[in-house]
Tab-separated table of C-alpha atoms in Angstrom:
chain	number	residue	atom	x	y	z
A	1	UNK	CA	3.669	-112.110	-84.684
A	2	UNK	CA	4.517	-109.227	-87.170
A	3	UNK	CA	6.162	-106.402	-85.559
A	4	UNK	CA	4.413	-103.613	-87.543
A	5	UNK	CA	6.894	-101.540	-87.003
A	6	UNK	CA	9.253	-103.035	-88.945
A	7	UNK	CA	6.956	-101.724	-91.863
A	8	UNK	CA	5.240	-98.643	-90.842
A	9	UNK	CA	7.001	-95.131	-92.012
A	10	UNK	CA	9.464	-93.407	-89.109
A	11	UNK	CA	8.149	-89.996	-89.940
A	12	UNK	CA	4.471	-90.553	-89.725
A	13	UNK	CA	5.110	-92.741	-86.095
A	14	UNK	CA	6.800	-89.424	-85.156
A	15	UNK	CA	3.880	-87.278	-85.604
A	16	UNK	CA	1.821	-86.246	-82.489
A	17	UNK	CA	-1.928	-86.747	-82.638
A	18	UNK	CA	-3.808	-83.312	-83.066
A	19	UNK	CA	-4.039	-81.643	-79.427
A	20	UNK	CA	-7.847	-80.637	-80.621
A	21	UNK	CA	-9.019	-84.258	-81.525
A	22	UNK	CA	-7.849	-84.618	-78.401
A	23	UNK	CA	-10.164	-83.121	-76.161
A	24	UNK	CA	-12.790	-83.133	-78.546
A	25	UNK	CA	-12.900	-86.852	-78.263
A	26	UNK	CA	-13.088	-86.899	-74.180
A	27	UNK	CA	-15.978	-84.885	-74.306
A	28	UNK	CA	-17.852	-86.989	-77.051
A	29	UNK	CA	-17.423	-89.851	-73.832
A	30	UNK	CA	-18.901	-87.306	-71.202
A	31	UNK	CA	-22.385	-86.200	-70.229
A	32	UNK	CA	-23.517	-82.296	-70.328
A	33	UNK	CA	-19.846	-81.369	-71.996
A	34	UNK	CA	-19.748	-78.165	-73.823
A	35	UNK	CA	-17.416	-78.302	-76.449
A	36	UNK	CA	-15.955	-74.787	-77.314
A	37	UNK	CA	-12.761	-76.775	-78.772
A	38	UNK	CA	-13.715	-77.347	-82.540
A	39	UNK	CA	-13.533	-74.839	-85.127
A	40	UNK	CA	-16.934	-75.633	-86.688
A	41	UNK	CA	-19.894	-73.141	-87.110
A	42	UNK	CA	-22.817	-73.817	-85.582
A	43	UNK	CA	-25.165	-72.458	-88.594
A	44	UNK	CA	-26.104	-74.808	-91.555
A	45	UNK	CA	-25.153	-74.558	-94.704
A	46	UNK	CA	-27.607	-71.967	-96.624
A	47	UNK	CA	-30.707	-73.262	-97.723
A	48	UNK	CA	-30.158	-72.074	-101.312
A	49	UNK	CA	-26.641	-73.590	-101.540
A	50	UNK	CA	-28.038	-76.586	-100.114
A	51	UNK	CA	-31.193	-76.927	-102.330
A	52	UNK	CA	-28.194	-77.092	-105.862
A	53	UNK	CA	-26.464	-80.049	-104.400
A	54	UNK	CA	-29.700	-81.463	-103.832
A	55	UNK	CA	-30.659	-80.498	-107.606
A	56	UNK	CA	-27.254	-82.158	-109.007
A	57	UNK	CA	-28.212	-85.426	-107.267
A	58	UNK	CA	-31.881	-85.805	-108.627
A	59	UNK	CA	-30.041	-84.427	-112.382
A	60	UNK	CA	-27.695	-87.268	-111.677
A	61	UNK	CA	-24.966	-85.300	-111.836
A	62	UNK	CA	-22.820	-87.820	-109.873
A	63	UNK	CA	-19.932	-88.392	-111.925
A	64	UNK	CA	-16.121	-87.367	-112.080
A	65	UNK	CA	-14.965	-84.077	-112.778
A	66	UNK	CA	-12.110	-82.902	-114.239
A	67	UNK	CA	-9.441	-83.373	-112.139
A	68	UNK	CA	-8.519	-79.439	-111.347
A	69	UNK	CA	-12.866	-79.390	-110.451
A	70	UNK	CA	-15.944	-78.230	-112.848
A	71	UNK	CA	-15.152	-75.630	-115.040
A	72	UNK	CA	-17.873	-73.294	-113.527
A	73	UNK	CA	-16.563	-73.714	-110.563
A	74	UNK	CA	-12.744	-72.513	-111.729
A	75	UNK	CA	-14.405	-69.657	-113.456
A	76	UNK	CA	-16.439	-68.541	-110.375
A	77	UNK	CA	-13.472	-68.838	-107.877
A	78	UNK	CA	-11.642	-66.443	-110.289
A	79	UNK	CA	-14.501	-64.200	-110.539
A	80	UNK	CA	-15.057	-64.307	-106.200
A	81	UNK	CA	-11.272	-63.059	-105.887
A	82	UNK	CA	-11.378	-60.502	-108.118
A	83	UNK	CA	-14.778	-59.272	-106.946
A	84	UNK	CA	-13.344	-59.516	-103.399
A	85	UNK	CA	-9.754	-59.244	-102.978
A	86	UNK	CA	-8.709	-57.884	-106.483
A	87	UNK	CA	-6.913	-60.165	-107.332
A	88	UNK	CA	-6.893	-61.836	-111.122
A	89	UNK	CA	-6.570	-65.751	-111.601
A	90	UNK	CA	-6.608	-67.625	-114.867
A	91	UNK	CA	-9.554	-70.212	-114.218
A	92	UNK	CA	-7.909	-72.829	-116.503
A	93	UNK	CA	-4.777	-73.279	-115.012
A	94	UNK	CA	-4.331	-71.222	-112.398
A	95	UNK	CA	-6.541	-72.450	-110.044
A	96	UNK	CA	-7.390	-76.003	-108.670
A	97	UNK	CA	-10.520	-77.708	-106.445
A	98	UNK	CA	-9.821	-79.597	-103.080
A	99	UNK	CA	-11.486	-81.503	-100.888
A	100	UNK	CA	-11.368	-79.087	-98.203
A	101	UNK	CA	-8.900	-76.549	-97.446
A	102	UNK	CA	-6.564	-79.564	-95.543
A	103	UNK	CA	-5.931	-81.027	-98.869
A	104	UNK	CA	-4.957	-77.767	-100.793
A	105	UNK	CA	-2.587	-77.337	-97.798
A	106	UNK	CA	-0.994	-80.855	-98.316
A	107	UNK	CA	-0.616	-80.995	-101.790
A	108	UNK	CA	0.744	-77.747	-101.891
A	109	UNK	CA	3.375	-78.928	-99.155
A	110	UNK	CA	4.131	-81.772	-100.566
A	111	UNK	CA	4.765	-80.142	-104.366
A	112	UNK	CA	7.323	-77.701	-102.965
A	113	UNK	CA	9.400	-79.288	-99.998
A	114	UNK	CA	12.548	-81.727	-100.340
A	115	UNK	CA	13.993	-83.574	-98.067
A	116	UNK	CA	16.565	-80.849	-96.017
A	117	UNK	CA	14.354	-77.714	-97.048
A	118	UNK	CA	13.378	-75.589	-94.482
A	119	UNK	CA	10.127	-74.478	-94.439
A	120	UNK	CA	9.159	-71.053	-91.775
A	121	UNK	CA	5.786	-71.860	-89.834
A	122	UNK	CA	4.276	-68.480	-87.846
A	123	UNK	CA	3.081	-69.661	-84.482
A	124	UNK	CA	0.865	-70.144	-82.312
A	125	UNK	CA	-1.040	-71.660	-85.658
A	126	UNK	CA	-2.884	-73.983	-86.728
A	127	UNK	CA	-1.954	-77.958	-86.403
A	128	UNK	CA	-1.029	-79.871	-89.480
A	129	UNK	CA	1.442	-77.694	-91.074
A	130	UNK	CA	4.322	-79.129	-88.938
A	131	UNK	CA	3.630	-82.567	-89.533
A	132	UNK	CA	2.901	-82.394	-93.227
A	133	UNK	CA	6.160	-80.113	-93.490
A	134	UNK	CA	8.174	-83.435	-91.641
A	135	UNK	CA	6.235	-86.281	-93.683
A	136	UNK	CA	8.393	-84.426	-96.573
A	137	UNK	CA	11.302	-84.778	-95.114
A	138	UNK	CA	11.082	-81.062	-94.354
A	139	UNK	CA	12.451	-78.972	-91.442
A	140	UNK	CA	9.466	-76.801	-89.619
A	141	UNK	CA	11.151	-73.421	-88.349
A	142	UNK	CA	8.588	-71.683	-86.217
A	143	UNK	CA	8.693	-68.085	-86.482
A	144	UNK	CA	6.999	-66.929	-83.037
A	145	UNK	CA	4.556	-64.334	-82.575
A	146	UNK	CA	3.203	-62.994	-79.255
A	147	UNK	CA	0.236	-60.816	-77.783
A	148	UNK	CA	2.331	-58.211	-77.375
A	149	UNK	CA	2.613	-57.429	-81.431
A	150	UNK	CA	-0.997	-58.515	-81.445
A	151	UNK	CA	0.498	-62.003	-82.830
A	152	UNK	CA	1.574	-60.040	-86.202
A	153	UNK	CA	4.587	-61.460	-87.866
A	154	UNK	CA	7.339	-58.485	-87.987
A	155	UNK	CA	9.909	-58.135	-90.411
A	156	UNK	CA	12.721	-58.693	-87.425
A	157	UNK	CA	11.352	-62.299	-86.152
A	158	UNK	CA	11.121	-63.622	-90.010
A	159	UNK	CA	14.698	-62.225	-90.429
A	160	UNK	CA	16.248	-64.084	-88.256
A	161	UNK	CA	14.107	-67.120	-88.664
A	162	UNK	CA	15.625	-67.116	-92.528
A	163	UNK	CA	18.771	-69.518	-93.163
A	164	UNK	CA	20.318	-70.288	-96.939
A	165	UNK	CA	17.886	-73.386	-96.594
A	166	UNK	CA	14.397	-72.004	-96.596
A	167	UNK	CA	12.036	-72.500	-99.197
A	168	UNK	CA	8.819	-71.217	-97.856
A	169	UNK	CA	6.918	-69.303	-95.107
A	170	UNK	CA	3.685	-70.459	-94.311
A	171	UNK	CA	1.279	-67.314	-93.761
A	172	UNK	CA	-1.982	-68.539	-91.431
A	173	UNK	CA	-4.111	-65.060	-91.263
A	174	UNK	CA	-6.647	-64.482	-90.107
A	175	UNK	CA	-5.048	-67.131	-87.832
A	176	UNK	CA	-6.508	-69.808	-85.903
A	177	UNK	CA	-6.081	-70.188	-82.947
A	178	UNK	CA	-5.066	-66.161	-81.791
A	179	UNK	CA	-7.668	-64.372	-84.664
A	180	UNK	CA	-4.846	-61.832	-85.125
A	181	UNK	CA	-4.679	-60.476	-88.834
A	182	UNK	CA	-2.247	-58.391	-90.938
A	183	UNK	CA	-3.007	-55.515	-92.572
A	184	UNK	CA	-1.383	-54.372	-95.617
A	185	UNK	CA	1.002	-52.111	-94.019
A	186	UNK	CA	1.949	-55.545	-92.155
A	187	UNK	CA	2.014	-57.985	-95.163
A	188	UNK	CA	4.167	-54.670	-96.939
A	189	UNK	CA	6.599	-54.812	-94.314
A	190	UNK	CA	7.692	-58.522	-94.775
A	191	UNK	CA	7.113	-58.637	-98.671
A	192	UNK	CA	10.837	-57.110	-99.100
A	193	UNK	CA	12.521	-59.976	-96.697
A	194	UNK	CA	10.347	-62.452	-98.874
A	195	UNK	CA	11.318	-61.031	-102.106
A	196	UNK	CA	14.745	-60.399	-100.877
A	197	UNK	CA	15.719	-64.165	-99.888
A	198	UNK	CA	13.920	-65.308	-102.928
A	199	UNK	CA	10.961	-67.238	-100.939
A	200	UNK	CA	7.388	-68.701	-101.868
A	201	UNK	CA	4.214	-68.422	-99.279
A	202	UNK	CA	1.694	-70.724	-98.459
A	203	UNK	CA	-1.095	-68.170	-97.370
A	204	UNK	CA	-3.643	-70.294	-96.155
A	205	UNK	CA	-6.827	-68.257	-95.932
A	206	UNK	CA	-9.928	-69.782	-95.216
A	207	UNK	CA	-11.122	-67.492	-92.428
A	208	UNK	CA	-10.729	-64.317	-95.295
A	209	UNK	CA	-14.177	-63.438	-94.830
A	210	UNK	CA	-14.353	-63.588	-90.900
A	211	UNK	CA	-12.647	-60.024	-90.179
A	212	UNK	CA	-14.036	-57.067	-87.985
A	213	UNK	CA	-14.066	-53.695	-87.828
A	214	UNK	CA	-13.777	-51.298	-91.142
A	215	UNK	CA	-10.654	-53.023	-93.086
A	216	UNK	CA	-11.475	-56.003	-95.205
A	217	UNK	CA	-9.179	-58.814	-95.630
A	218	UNK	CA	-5.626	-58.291	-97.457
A	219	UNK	CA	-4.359	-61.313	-98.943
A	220	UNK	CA	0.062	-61.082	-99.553
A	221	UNK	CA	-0.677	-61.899	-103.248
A	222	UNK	CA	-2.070	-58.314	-103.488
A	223	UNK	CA	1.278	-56.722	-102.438
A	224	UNK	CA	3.649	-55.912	-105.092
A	225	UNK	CA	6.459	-58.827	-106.805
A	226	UNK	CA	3.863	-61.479	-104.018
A	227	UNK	CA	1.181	-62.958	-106.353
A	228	UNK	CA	4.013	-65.045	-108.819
A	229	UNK	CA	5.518	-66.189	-105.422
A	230	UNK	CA	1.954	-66.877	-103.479
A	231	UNK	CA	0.075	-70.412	-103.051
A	232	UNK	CA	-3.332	-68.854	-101.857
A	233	UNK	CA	-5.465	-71.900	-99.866
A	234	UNK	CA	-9.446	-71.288	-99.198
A	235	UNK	CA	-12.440	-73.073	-98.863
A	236	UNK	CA	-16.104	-72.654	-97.955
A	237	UNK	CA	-15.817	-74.523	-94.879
A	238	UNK	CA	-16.061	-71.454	-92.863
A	239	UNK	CA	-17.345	-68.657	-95.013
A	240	UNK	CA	-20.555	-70.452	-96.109
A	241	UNK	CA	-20.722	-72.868	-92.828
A	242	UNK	CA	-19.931	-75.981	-95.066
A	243	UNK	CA	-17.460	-78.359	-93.230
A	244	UNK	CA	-18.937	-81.462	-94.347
A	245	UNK	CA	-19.117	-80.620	-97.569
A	246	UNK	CA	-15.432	-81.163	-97.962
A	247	UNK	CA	-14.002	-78.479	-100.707
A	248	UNK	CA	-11.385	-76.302	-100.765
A	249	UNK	CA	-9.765	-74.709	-103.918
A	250	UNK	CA	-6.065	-73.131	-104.335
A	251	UNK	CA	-5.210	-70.506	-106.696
A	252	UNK	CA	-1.701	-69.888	-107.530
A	253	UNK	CA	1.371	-69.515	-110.221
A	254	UNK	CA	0.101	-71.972	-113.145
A	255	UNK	CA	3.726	-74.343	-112.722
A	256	UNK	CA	2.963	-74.857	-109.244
A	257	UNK	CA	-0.965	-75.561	-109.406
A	258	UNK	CA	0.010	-77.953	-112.032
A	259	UNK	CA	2.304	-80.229	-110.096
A	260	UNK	CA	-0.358	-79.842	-106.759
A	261	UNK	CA	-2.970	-81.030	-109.588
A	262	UNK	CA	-0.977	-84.203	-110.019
A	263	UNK	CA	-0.694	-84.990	-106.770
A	264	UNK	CA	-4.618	-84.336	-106.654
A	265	UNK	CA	-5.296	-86.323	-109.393
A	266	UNK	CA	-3.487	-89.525	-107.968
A	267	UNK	CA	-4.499	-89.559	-104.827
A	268	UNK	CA	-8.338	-88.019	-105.131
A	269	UNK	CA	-9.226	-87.677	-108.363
A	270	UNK	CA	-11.653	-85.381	-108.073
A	271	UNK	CA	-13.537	-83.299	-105.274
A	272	UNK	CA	-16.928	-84.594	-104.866
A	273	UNK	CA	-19.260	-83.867	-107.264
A	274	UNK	CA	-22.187	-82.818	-105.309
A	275	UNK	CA	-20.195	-80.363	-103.469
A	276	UNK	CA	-18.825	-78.631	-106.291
A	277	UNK	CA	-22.328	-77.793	-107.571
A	278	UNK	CA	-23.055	-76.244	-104.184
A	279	UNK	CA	-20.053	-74.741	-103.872
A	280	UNK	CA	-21.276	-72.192	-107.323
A	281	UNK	CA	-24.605	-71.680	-105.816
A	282	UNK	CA	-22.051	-70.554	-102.680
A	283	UNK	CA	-20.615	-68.195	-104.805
A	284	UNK	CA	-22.831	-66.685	-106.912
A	285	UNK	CA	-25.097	-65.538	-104.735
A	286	UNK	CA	-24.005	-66.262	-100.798
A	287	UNK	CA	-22.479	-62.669	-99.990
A	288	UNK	CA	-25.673	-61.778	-98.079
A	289	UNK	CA	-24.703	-64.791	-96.069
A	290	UNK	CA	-21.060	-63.832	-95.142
A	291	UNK	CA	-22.514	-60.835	-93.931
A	292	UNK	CA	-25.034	-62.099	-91.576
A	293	UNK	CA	-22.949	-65.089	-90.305
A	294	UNK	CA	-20.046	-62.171	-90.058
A	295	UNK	CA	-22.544	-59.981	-87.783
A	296	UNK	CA	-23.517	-63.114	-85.832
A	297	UNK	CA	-20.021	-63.578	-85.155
A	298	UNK	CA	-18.810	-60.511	-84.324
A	299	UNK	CA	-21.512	-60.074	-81.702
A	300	UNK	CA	-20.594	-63.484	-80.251
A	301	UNK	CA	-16.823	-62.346	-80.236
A	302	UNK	CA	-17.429	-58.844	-78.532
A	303	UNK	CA	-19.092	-60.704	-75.743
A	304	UNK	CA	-16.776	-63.744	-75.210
A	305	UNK	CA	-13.532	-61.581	-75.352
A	306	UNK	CA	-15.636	-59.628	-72.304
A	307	UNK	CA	-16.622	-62.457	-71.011
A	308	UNK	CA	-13.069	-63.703	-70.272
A	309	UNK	CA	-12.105	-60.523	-69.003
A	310	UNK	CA	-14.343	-60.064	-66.377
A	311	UNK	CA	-13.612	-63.801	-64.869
A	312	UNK	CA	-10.109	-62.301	-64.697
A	313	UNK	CA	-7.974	-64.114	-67.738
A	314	UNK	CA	-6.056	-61.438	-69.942
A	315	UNK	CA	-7.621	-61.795	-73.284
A	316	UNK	CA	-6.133	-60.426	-76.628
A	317	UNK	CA	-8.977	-58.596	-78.629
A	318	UNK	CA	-9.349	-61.088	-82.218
A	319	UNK	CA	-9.543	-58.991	-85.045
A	320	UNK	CA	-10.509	-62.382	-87.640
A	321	UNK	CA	-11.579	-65.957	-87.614
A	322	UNK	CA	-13.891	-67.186	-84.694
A	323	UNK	CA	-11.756	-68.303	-81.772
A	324	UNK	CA	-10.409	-65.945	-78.927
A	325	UNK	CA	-6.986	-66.959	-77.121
A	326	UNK	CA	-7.068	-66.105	-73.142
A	327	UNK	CA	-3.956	-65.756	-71.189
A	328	UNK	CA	-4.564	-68.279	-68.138
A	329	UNK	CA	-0.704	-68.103	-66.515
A	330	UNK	CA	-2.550	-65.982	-63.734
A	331	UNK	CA	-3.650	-69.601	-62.611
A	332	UNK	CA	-0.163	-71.584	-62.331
A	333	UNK	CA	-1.230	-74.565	-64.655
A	334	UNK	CA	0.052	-75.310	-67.641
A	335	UNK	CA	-2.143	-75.284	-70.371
A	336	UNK	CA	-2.350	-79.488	-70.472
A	337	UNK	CA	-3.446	-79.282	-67.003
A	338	UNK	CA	-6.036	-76.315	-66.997
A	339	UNK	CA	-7.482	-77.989	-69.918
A	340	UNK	CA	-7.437	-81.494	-68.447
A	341	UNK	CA	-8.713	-80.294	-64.752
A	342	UNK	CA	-11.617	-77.960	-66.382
A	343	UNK	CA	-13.188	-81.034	-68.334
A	344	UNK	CA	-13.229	-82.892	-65.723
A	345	UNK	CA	-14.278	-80.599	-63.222
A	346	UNK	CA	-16.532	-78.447	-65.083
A	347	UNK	CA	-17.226	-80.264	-68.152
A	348	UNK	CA	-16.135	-77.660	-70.294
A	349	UNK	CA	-13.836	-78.529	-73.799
A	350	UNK	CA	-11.130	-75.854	-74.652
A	351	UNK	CA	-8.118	-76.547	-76.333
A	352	UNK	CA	-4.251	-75.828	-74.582
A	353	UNK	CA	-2.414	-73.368	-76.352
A	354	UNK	CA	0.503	-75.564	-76.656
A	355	UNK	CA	-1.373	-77.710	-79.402
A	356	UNK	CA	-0.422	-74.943	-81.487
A	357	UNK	CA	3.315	-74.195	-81.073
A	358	UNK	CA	5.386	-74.153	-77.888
A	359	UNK	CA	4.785	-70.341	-77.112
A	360	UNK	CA	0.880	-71.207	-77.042
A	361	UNK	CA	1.787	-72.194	-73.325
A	362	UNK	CA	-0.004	-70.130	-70.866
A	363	UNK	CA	-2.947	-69.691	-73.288
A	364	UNK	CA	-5.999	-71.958	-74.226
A	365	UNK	CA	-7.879	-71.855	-77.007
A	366	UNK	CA	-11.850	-71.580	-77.475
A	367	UNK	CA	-14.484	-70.776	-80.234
A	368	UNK	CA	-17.409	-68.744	-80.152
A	369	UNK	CA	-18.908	-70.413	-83.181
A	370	UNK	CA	-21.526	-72.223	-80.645
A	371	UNK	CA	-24.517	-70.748	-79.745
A	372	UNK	CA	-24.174	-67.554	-77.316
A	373	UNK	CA	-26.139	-69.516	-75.133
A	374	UNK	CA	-23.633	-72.446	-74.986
A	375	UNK	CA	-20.368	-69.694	-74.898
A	376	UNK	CA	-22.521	-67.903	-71.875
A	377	UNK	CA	-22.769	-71.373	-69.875
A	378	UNK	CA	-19.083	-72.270	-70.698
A	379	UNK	CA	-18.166	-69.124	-69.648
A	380	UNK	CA	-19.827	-68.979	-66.051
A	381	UNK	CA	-18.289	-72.773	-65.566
A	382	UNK	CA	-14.300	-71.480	-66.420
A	383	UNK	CA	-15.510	-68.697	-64.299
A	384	UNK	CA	-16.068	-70.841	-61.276
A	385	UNK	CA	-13.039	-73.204	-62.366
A	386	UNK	CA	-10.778	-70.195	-61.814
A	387	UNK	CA	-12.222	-68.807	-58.983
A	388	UNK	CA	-12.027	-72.749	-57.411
A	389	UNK	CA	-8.231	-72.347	-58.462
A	390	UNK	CA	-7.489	-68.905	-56.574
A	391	UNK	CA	-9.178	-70.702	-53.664
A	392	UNK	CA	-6.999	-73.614	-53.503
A	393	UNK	CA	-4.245	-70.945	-53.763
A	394	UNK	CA	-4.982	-68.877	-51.072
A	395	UNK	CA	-5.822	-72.327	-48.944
A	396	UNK	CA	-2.205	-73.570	-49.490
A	397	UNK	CA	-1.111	-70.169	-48.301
């Protein structure tokens, strides 16, 4: 018998399976589940975008593309970041297509980080930077956030997070799983400790066009002496409802892009073909459709912050992205075991905090990117969960 693990790679063994897939995947084996545990809007792509990759097909437009993605497509990245964040990219080598924002994220990891460099990770965030930061031989500092600073990164907390080996902070805003955002007096206040410690960011921004309220989206590359040091990450998984679509882009300093195209072109070649087609459609003309997905959203995310409240779990307000992050140490689980007992219970997904850094204990994470009559029934059923819970209390009293 071979003893495969002899041969398989120590680092990759090491990694954890995602806490999402986790519970995502017991309630694809269970009846009447609702699933408020995957990060995936419930709208379809836009007829219009839909209707080019459909056109590209019956062209026969199926083959490669250059290895950085179509031309067009460069050129109308450039032209969607200056039109919405102001900020001015050099299509030809200063920007590069992905299949999906993941990719853009590994490639990106994997260009920068030696064995021994240490590599700052805000948390609670999302799951794969950690692992990807390890499979490099890299050291993943978290640099912890809380509901108290309305899970903002200060200037104090990346301070002290910053040793003579770190190469790069990771900056997830809007940020899954919390939806807190920084502002531009926030991203100004760390820029100096950046600058000052000589550091490159990985601002992964994919949920830029999910924000409330008056103030757009601020990306760090805006802020003065950040845009040679930034490695912006996006997609249109989430702005134009296209996960399965796969395609991501990253824009960035031209020496680093050209190294993460490398990597690209080895292990992809190229992002798919079809998509990328799509993807121009996306941009050209799908603002209308960020703004009516963005409405839809935010009147989803009013009601389920509410919603939470009044069933009696503290809920910090989300100010991006599509996920809201309730407090439940009021009930004495852990997050593993609220999440395991509602399931089962209630047949409700939601995902434990913990999946997304150790101080995501005592929270649990759920979208509102379902239907509002799917987040209305979850709801109700946590509801009863929790009021089951304070029963059992009270009973052992």
């Amino acid at each position: 018998m071979i003893n495969y693990n002899d041969f398989l790679n120590p680092a990759v063994v090491k990694i954890k399976p995602s806490g999402i897939r986790k519970f995502f995947s017991i309630a694809e084996e269970m009846d009447n589940v609702i699933s408020l545990g995957v990060g995936e809007p419930d709208f379809l792509t836009p007829w219009h975008i839909r209707r080019k990759g459909i056109a590209s097909l019956e062209k026969g437009s199926t083959r490669y593309t250059a290895n950085a993605g179509l031309a067009d497509l460069r050129q109308e990245i450039a032209a969607y970041y200056s039109r919405r964040h102001h900020l001015e990219y050099n299509p030809k080598d200063e920007i590069m297509v992905t299949v999906g924002g993941s990719e853009g994220i590994d490639v990106c990891i994997r260009s920068l980080i030696s064995p021994g460099d240490e590599v700052l990770v805000v948390e609670p965030s999302f799951v794969c930077y950690k692992p990807i930061i390890e499979t490099c031989g890299g050291v993943a500092v978290p640099v912890v956030t809380s509901a108290e600073y309305s899970f903002r990164v200060r200037p104090q907390e990346l301070e002290a997070a910053i040793t003579d080996k770190t190469k790069m902070l990771i900056l997830p805003y809007p940020n899954n799983p919390t939806g807190a955002v920084m502002r531009k007096d926030d991203l100004t206040a760390i820029a100096s400790t950046i600058i000052e410690h000589n550091l490159l960011v990985l601002s992964d921004e994919i949920y830029c066009e999910l924000t409330y309220g008056d103030q757009r989206h601020c990306s760090i590359a805006s802020i003065t002496g950040m845009k040679e040091r930034t490695i912006i990450i996006n997609g249109f998984s989430k702005t134009y409802s296209m996960t399965g679509w796969r395609l991501g882009y990253a824009l960035g300093p031209e020496p680093v892009i050209k190294q993460m195209t490398k990597l690209h072109q080895y292990a992809i070649m190229s992002a798919p073909t079809t998509s990328q087609y799509a993807a121009i459609e996306a941009l050209k003309n799908g603002d209308d459709d960020i703004q009516k997905m963005l409405e839809d959203y935010d009147m989803r995310r009013r009601f389920t912050v509410n919603a939470f409240r009044e069933i009696g779990l503290d809920c910090f307000e989300p100010e991006g992205a599509f996920y809201v992050f309730p407090c439940i140490k009021s009930t004495g689980l852990s997050s593993e075991e609220f999440c395991e007992r509602l399931i089962m219970s209630k047949r409700v997904a939601v995902v434990p905090g913990n999946a997304f850094g150790d101080c995501g204990e005592g929270f649990i994470r759920a979208s509102y990117c379902y239907s509002i009559d799917n987040i209305k029934e979850a709801v109700r059923r946590i509801g009863e969960f929790v009021k089951e819970l304070g029963e059992e209390d009270g009973n052992k009293g």
